[in-house]
mmCIF file with all atom_site columns, C-alpha atoms in Angstrom:
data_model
loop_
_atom_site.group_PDB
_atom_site.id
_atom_site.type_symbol
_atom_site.label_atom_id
_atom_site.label_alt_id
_atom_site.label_comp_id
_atom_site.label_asym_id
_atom_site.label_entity_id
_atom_site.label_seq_id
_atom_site.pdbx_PDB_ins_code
_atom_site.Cartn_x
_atom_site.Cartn_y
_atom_site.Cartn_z
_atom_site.occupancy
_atom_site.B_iso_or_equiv
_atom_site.pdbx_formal_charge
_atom_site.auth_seq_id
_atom_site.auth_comp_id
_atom_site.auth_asym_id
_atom_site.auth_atom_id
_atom_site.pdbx_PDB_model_num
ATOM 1   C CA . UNK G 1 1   ? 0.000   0.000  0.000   1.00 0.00 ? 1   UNK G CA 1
ATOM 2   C CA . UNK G 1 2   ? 2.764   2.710  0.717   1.00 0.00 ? 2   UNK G CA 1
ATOM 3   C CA . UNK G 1 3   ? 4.143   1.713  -2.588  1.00 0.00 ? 3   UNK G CA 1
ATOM 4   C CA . UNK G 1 4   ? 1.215   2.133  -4.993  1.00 0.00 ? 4   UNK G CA 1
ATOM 5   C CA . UNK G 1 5   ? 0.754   6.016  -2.600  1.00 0.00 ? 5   UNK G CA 1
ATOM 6   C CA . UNK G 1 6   ? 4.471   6.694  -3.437  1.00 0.00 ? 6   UNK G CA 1
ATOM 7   C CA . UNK G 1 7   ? 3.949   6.306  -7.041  1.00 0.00 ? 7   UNK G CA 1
ATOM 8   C CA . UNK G 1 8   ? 1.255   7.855  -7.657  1.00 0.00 ? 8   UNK G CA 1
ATOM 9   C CA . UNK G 1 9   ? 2.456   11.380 -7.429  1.00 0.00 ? 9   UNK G CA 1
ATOM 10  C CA . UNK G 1 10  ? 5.296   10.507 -9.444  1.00 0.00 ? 10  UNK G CA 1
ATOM 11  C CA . UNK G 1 11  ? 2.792   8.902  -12.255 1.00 0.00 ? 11  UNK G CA 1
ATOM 12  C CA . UNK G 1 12  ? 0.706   12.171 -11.866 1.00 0.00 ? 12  UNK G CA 1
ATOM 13  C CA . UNK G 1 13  ? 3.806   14.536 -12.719 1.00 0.00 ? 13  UNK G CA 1
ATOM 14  C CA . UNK G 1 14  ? 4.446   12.280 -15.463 1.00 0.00 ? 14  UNK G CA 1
ATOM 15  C CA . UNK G 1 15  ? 1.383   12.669 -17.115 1.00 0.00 ? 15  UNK G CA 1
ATOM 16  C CA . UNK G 1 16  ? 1.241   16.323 -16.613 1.00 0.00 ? 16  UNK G CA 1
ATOM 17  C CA . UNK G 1 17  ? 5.125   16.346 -18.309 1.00 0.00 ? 17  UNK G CA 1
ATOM 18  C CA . UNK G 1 18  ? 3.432   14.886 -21.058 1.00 0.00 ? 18  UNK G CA 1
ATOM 19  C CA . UNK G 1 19  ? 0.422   16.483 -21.607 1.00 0.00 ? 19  UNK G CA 1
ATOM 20  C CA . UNK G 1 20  ? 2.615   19.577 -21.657 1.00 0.00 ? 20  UNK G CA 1
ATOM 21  C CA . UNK G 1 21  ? 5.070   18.333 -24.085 1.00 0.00 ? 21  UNK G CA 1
ATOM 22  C CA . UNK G 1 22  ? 2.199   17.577 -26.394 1.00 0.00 ? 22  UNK G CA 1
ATOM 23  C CA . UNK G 1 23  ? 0.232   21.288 -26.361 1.00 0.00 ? 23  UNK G CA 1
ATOM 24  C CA . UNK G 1 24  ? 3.890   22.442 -26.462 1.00 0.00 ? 24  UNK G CA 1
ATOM 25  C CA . UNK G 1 25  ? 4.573   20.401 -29.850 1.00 0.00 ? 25  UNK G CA 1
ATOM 26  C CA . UNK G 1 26  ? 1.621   20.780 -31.582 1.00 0.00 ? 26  UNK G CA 1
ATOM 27  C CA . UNK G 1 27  ? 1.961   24.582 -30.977 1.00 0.00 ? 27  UNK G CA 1
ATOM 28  C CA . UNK G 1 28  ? 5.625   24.292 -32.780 1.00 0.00 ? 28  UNK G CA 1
ATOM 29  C CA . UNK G 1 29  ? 4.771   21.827 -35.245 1.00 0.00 ? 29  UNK G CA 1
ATOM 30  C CA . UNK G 1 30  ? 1.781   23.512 -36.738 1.00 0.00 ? 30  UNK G CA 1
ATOM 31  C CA . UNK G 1 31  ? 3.740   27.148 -37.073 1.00 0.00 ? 31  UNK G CA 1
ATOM 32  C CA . UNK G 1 32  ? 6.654   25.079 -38.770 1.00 0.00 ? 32  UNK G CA 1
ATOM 33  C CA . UNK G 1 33  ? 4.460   22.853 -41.065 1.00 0.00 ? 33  UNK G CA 1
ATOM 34  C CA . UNK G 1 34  ? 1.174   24.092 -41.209 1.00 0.00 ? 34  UNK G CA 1
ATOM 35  C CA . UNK G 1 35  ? -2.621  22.212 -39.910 1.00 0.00 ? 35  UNK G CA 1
ATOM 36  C CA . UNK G 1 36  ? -2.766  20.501 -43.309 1.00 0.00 ? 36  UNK G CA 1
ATOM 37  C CA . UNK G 1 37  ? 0.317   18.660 -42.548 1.00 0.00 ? 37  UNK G CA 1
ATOM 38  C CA . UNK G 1 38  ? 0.024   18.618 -38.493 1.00 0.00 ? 38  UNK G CA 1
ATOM 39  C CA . UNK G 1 39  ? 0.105   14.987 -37.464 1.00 0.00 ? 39  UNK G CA 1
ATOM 40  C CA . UNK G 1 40  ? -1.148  13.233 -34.459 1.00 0.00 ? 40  UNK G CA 1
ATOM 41  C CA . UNK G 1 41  ? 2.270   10.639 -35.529 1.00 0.00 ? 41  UNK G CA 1
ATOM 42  C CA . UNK G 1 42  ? 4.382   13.790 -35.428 1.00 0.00 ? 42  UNK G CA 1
ATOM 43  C CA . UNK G 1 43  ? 3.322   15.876 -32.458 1.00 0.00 ? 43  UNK G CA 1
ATOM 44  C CA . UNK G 1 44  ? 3.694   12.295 -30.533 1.00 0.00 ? 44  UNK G CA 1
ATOM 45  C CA . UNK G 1 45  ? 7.504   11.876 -31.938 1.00 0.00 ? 45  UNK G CA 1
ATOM 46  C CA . UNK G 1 46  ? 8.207   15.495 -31.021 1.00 0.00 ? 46  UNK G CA 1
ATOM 47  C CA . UNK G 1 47  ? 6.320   15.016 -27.589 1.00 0.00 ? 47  UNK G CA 1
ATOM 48  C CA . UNK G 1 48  ? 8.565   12.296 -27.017 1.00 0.00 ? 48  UNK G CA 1
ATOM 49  C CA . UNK G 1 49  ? 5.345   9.795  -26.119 1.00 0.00 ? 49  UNK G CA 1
ATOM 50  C CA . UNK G 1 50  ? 3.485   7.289  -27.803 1.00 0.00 ? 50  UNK G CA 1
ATOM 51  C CA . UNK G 1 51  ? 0.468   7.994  -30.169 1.00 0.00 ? 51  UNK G CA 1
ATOM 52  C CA . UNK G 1 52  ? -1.748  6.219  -27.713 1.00 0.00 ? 52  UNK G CA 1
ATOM 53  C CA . UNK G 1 53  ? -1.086  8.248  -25.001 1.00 0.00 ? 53  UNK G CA 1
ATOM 54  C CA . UNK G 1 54  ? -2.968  11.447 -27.602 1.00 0.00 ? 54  UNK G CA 1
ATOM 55  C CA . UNK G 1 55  ? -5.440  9.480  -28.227 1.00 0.00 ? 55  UNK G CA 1
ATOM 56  C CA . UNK G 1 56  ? -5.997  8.598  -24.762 1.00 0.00 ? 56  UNK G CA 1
ATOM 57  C CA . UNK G 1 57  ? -6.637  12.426 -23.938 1.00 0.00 ? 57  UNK G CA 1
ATOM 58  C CA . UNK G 1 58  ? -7.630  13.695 -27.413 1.00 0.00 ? 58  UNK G CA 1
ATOM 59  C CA . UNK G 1 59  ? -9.193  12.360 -30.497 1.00 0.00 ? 59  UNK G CA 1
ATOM 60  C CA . UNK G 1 60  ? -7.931  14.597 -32.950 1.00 0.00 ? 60  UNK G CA 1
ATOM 61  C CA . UNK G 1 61  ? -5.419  16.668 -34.162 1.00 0.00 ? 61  UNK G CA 1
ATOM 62  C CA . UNK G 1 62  ? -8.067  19.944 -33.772 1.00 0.00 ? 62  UNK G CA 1
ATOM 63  C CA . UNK G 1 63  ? -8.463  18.593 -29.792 1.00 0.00 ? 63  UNK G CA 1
ATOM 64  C CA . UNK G 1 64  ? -4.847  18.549 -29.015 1.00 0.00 ? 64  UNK G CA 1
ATOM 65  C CA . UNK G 1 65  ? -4.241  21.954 -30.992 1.00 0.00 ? 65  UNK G CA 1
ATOM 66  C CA . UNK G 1 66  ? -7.521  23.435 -29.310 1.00 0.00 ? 66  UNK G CA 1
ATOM 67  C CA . UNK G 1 67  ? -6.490  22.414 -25.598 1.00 0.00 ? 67  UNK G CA 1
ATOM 68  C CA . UNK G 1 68  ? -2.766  23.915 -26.615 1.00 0.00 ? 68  UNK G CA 1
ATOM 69  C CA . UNK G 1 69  ? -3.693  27.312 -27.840 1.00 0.00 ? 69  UNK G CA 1
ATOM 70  C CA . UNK G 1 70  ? -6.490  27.653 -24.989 1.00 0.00 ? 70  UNK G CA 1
ATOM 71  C CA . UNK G 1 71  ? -3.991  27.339 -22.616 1.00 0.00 ? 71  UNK G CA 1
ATOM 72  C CA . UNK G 1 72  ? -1.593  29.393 -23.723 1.00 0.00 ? 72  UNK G CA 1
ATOM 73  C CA . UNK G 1 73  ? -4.400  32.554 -24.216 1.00 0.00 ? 73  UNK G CA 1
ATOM 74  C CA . UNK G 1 74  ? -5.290  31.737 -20.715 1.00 0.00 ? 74  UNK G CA 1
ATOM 75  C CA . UNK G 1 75  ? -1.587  31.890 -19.436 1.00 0.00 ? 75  UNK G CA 1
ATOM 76  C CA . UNK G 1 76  ? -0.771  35.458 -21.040 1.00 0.00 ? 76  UNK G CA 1
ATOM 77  C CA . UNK G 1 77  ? -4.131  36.733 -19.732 1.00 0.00 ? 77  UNK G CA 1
ATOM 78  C CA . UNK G 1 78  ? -3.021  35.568 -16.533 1.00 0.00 ? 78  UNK G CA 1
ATOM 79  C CA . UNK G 1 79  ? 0.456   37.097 -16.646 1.00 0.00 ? 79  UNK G CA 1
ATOM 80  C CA . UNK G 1 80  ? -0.717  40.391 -17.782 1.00 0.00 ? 80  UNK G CA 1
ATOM 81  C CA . UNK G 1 81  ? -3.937  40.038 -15.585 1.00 0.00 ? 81  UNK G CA 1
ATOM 82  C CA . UNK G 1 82  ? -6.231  40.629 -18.692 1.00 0.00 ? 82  UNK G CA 1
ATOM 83  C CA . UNK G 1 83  ? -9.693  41.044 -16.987 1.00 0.00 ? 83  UNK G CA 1
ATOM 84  C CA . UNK G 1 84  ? -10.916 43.266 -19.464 1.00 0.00 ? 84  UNK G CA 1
ATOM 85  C CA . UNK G 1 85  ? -10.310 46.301 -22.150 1.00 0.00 ? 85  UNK G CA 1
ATOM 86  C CA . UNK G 1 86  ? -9.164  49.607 -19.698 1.00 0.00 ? 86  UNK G CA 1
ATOM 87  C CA . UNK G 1 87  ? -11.766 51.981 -19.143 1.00 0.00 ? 87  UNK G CA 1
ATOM 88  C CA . UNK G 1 88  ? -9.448  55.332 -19.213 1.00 0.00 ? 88  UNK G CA 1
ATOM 89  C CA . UNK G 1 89  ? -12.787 57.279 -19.791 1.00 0.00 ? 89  UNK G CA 1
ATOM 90  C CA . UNK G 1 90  ? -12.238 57.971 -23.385 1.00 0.00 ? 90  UNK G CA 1
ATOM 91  C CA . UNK G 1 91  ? -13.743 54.662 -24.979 1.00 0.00 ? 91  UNK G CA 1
ATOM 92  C CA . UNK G 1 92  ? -12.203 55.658 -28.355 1.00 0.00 ? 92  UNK G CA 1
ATOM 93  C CA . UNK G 1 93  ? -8.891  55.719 -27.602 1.00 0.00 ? 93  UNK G CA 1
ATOM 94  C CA . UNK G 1 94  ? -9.533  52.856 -25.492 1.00 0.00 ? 94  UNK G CA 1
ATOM 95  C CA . UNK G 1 95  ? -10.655 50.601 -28.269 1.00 0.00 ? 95  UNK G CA 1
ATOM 96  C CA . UNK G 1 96  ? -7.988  52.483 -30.386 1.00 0.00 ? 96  UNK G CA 1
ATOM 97  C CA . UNK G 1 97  ? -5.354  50.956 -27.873 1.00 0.00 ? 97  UNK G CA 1
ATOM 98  C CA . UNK G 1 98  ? -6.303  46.983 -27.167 1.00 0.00 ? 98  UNK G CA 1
ATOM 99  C CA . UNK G 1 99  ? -7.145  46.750 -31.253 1.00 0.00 ? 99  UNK G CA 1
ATOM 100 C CA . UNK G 1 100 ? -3.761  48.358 -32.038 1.00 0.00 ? 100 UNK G CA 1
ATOM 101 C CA . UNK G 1 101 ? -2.523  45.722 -29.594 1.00 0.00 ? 101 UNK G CA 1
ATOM 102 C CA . UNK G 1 102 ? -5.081  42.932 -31.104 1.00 0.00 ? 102 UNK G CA 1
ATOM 103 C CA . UNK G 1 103 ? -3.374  43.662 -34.720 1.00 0.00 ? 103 UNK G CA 1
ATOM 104 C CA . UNK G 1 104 ? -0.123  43.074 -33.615 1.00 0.00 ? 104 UNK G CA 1
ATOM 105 C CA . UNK G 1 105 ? -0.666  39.613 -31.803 1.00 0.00 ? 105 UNK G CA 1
ATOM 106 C CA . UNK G 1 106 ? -2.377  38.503 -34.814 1.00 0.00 ? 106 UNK G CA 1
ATOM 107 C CA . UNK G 1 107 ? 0.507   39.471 -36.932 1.00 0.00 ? 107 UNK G CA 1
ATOM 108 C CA . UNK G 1 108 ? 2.715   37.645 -34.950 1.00 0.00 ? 108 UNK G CA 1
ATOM 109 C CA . UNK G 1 109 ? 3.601   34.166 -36.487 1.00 0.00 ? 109 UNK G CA 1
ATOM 110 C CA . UNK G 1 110 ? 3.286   31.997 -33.228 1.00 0.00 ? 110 UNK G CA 1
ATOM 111 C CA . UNK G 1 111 ? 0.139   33.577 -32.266 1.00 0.00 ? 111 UNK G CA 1
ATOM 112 C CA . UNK G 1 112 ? -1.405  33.413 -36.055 1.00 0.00 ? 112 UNK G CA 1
ATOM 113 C CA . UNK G 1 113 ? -0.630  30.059 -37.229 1.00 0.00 ? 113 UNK G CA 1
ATOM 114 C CA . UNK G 1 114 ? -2.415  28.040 -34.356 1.00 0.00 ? 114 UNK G CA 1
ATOM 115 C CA . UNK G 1 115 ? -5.496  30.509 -34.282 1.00 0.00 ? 115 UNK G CA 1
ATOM 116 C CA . UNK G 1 116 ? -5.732  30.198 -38.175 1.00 0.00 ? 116 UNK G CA 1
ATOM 117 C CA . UNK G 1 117 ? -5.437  26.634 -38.384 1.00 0.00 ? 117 UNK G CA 1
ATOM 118 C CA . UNK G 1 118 ? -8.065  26.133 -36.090 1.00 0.00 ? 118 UNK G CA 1
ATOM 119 C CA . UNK G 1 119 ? -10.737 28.764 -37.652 1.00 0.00 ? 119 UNK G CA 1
ATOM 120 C CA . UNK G 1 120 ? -10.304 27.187 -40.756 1.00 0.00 ? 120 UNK G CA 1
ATOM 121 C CA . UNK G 1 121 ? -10.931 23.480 -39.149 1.00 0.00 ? 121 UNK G CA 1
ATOM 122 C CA . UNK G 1 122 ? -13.336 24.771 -37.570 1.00 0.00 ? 122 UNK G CA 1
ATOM 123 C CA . UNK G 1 123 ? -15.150 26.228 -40.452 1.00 0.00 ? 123 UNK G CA 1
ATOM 124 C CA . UNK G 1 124 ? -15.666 22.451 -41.584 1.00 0.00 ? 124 UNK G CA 1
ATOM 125 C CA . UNK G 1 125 ? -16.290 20.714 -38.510 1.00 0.00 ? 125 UNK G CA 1
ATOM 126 C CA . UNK G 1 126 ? -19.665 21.785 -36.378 1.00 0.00 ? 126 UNK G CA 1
ATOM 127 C CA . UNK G 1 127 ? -18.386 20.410 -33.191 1.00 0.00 ? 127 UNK G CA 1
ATOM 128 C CA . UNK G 1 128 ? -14.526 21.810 -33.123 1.00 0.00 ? 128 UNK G CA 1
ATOM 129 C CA . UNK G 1 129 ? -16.829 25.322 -34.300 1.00 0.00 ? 129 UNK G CA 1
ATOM 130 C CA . UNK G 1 130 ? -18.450 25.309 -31.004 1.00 0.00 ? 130 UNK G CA 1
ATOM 131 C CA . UNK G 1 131 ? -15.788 24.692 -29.271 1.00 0.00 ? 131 UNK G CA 1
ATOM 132 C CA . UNK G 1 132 ? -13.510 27.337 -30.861 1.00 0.00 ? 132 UNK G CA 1
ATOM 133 C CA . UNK G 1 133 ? -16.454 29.860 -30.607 1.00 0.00 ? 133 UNK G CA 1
ATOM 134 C CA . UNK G 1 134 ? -16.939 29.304 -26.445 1.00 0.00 ? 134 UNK G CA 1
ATOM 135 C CA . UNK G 1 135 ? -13.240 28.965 -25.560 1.00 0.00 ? 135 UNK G CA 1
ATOM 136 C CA . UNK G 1 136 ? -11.765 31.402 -27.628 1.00 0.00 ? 136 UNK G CA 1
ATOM 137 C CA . UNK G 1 137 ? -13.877 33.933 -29.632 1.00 0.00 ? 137 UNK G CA 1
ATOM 138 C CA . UNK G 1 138 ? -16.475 34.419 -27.005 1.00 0.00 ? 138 UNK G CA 1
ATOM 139 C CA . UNK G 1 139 ? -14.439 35.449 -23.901 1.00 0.00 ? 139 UNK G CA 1
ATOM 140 C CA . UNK G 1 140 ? -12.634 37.559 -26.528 1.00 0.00 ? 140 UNK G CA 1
ATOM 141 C CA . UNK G 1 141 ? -15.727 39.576 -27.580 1.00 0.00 ? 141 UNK G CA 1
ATOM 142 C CA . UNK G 1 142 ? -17.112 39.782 -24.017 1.00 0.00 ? 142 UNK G CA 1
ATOM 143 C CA . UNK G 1 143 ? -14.420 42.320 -22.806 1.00 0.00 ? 143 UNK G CA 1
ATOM 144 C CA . UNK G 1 144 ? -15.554 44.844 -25.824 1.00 0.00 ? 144 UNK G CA 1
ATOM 145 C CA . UNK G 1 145 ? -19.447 44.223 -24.645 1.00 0.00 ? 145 UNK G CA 1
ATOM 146 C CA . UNK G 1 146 ? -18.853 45.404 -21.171 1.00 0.00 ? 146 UNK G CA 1
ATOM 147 C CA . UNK G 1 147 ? -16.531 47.988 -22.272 1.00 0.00 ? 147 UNK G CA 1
ATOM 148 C CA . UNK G 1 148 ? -19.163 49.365 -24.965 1.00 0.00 ? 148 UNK G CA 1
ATOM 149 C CA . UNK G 1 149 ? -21.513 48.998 -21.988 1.00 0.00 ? 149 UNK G CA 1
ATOM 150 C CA . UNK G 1 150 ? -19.702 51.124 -19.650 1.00 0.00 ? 150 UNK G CA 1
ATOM 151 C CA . UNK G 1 151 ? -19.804 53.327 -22.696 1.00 0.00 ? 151 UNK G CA 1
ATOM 152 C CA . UNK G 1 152 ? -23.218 53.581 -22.500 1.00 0.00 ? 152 UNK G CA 1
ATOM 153 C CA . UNK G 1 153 ? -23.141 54.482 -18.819 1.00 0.00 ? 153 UNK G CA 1
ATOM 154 C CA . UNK G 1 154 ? -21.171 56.976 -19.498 1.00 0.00 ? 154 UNK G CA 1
ATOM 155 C CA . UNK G 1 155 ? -23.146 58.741 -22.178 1.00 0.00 ? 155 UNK G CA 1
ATOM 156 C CA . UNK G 1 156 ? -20.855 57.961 -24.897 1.00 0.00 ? 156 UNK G CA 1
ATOM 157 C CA . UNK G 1 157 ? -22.716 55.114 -26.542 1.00 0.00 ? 157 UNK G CA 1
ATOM 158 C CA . UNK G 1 158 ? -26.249 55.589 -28.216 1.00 0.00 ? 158 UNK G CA 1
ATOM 159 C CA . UNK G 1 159 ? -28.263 54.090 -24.706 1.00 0.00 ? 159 UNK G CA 1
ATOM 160 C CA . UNK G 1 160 ? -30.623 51.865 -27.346 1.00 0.00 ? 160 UNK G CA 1
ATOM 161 C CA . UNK G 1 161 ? -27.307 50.148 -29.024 1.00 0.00 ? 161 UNK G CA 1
ATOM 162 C CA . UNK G 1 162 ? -27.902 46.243 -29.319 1.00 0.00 ? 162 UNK G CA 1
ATOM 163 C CA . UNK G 1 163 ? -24.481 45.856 -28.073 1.00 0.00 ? 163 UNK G CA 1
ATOM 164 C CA . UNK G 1 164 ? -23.484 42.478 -29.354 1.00 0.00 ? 164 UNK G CA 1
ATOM 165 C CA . UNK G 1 165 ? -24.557 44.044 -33.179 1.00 0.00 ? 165 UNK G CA 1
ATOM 166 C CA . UNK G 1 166 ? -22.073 46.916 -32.258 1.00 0.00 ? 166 UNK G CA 1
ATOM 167 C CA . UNK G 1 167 ? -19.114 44.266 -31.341 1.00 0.00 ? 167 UNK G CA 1
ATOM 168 C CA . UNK G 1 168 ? -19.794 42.838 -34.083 1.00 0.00 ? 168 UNK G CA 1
ATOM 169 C CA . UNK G 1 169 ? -19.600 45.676 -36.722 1.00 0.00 ? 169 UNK G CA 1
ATOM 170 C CA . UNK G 1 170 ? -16.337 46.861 -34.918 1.00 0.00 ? 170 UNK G CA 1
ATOM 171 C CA . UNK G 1 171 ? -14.725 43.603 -34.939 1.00 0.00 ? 171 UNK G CA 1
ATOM 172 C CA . UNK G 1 172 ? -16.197 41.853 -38.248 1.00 0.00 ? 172 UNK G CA 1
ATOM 173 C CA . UNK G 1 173 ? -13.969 44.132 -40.766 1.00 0.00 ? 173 UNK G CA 1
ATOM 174 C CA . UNK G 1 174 ? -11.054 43.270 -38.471 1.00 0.00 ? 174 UNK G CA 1
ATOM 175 C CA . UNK G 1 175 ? -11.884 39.400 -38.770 1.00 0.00 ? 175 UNK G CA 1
ATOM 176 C CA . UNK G 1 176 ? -12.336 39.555 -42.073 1.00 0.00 ? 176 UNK G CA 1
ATOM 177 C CA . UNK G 1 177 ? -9.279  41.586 -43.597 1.00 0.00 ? 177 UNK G CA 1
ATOM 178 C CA . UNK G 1 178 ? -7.339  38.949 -41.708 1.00 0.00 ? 178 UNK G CA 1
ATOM 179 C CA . UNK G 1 179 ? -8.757  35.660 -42.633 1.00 0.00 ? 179 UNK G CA 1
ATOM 180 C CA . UNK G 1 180 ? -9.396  36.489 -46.183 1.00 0.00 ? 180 UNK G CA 1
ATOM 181 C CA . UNK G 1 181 ? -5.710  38.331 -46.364 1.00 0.00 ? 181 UNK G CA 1
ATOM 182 C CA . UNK G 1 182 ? -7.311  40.984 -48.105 1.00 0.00 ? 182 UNK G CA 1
ATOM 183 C CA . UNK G 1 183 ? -5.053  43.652 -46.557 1.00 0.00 ? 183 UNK G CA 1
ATOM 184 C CA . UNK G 1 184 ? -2.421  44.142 -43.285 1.00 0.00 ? 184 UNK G CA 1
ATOM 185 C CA . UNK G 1 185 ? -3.706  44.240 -39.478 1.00 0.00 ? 185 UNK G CA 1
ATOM 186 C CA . UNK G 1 186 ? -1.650  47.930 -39.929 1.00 0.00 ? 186 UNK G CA 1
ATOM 187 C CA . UNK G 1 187 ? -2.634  50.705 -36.684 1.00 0.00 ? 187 UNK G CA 1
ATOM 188 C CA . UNK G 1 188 ? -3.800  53.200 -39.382 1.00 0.00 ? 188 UNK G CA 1
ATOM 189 C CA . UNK G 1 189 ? -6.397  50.433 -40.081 1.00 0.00 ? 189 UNK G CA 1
ATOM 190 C CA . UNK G 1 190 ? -7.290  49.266 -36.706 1.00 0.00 ? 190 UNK G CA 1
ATOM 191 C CA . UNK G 1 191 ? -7.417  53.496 -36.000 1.00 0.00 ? 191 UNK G CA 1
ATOM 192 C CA . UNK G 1 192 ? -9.899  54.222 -38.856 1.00 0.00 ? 192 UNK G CA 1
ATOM 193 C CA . UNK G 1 193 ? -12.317 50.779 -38.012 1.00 0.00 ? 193 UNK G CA 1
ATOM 194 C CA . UNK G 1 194 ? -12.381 52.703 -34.289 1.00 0.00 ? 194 UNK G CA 1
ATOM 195 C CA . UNK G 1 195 ? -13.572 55.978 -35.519 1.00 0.00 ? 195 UNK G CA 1
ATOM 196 C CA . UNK G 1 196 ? -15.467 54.825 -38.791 1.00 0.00 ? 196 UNK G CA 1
ATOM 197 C CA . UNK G 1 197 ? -17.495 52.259 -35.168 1.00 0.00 ? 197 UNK G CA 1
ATOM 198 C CA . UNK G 1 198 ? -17.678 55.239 -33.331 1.00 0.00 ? 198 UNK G CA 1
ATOM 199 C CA . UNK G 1 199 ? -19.203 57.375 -35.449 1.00 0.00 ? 199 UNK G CA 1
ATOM 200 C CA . UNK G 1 200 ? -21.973 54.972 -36.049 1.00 0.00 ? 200 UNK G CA 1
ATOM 201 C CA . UNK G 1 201 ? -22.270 54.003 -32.116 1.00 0.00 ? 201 UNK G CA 1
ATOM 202 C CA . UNK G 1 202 ? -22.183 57.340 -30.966 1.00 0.00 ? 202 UNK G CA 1
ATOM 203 C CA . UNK G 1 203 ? -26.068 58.483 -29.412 1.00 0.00 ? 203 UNK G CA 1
ATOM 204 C CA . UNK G 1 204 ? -28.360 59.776 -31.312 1.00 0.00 ? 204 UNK G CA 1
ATOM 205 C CA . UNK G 1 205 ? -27.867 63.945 -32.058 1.00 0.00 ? 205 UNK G CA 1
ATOM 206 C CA . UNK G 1 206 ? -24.208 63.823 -30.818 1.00 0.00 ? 206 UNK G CA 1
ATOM 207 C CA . UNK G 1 207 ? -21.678 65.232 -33.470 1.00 0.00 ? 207 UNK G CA 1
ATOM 208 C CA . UNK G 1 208 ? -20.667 62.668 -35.955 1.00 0.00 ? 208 UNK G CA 1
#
């Protein structure tokens, strides 16, 4: 009996190791070689485990790449203690600020390739879609409801604004210019989306 307790916390820090190793490789693998070409055979090899051991936790590539990416969003929100857009007082420079910063982390190669692999898998696959949608996109576009609501508070939002509509006209152009590669993620662009918003969120009789 005081065998099987002594090994079981070294069992449990094994299987943590692993897990780890396996987010960590399918993170590097699918920046070096792209989702087409992402393996479960190859994140396994670079994981340094056996196949069976994914499959045990995962069962697909999409899963494993999914549970990888999650994790690391929630880790830099964590570290930069990310509860929400700042609230400064002047919403548009607010907005001008995190989607300034939003441009640049999804210009940035190890943040783009994971998040791009799994929006297009997603786009084919109904139950990776919901997934994608409730752990990533949706916390995501919460922060810019409650800021846009504070906005309202505040008197600088039209008070009758259906709030998720006004997320998503600042956010769709964004979304789109960036999947489709129709242009760069540039601040000049991310500055004119705010104010082009703005103008259309602003209340009723205010100055546009």
């Amino acid at each position: 009996m005081s065998s099987t307790t002594a090994k079981s916390p070294d069992a449990s820090r094994r299987s943590e190791r692993s897990r780890k190793a396996i987010l960590q490789a399918s993170m590097e693998l699918v920046g070096e070689v792209g989702y087409p070409k992402l393996t479960i055979e190859a994140i396994a090899a670079r994981a340094g485990v056996g196949k069976q051991t994914i499959y045990r936790w995962w069962s697909s590539k999409a899963a494993v790449l999914l549970d990888a990416f999650t994790e690391v969003v929630h880790d830099e929100n964590v570290e930069g203690s990310a509860g929400g857009l700042p609230d400064t007082g002047d919403i548009e420079a607010d907005l001008k600020y995190v989607l300034r910063a939003t441009a640049d982390e999804f210009s940035d190669a190890s943040f783009e390739a994971p998040y791009r692999a799994l929006a297009v898998a997603a786009a084919a696959d109904p139950e990776l879609a919901d997934q994608f949608v409730s752990r990533l996109r949706e916390p995501g576009v919460r922060v810019y409801t409650e800021r846009l609501r504070a906005g309202q508070e505040a008197g600088q939002i039209d008070p009758d604004l259906d709030l998720d509509l006004a997320v998503e006209l600042l956010l769709g152009p964004f979304q789109q210019r960036w999947l489709n590669r129709t242009g760069p993620l540039t601040h000049e662009f991310t500055d004119g989306l705010v104010e082009l918003a703005m103008r259309a969120l602003a209340p009723r009789g205010a100055p546009r």
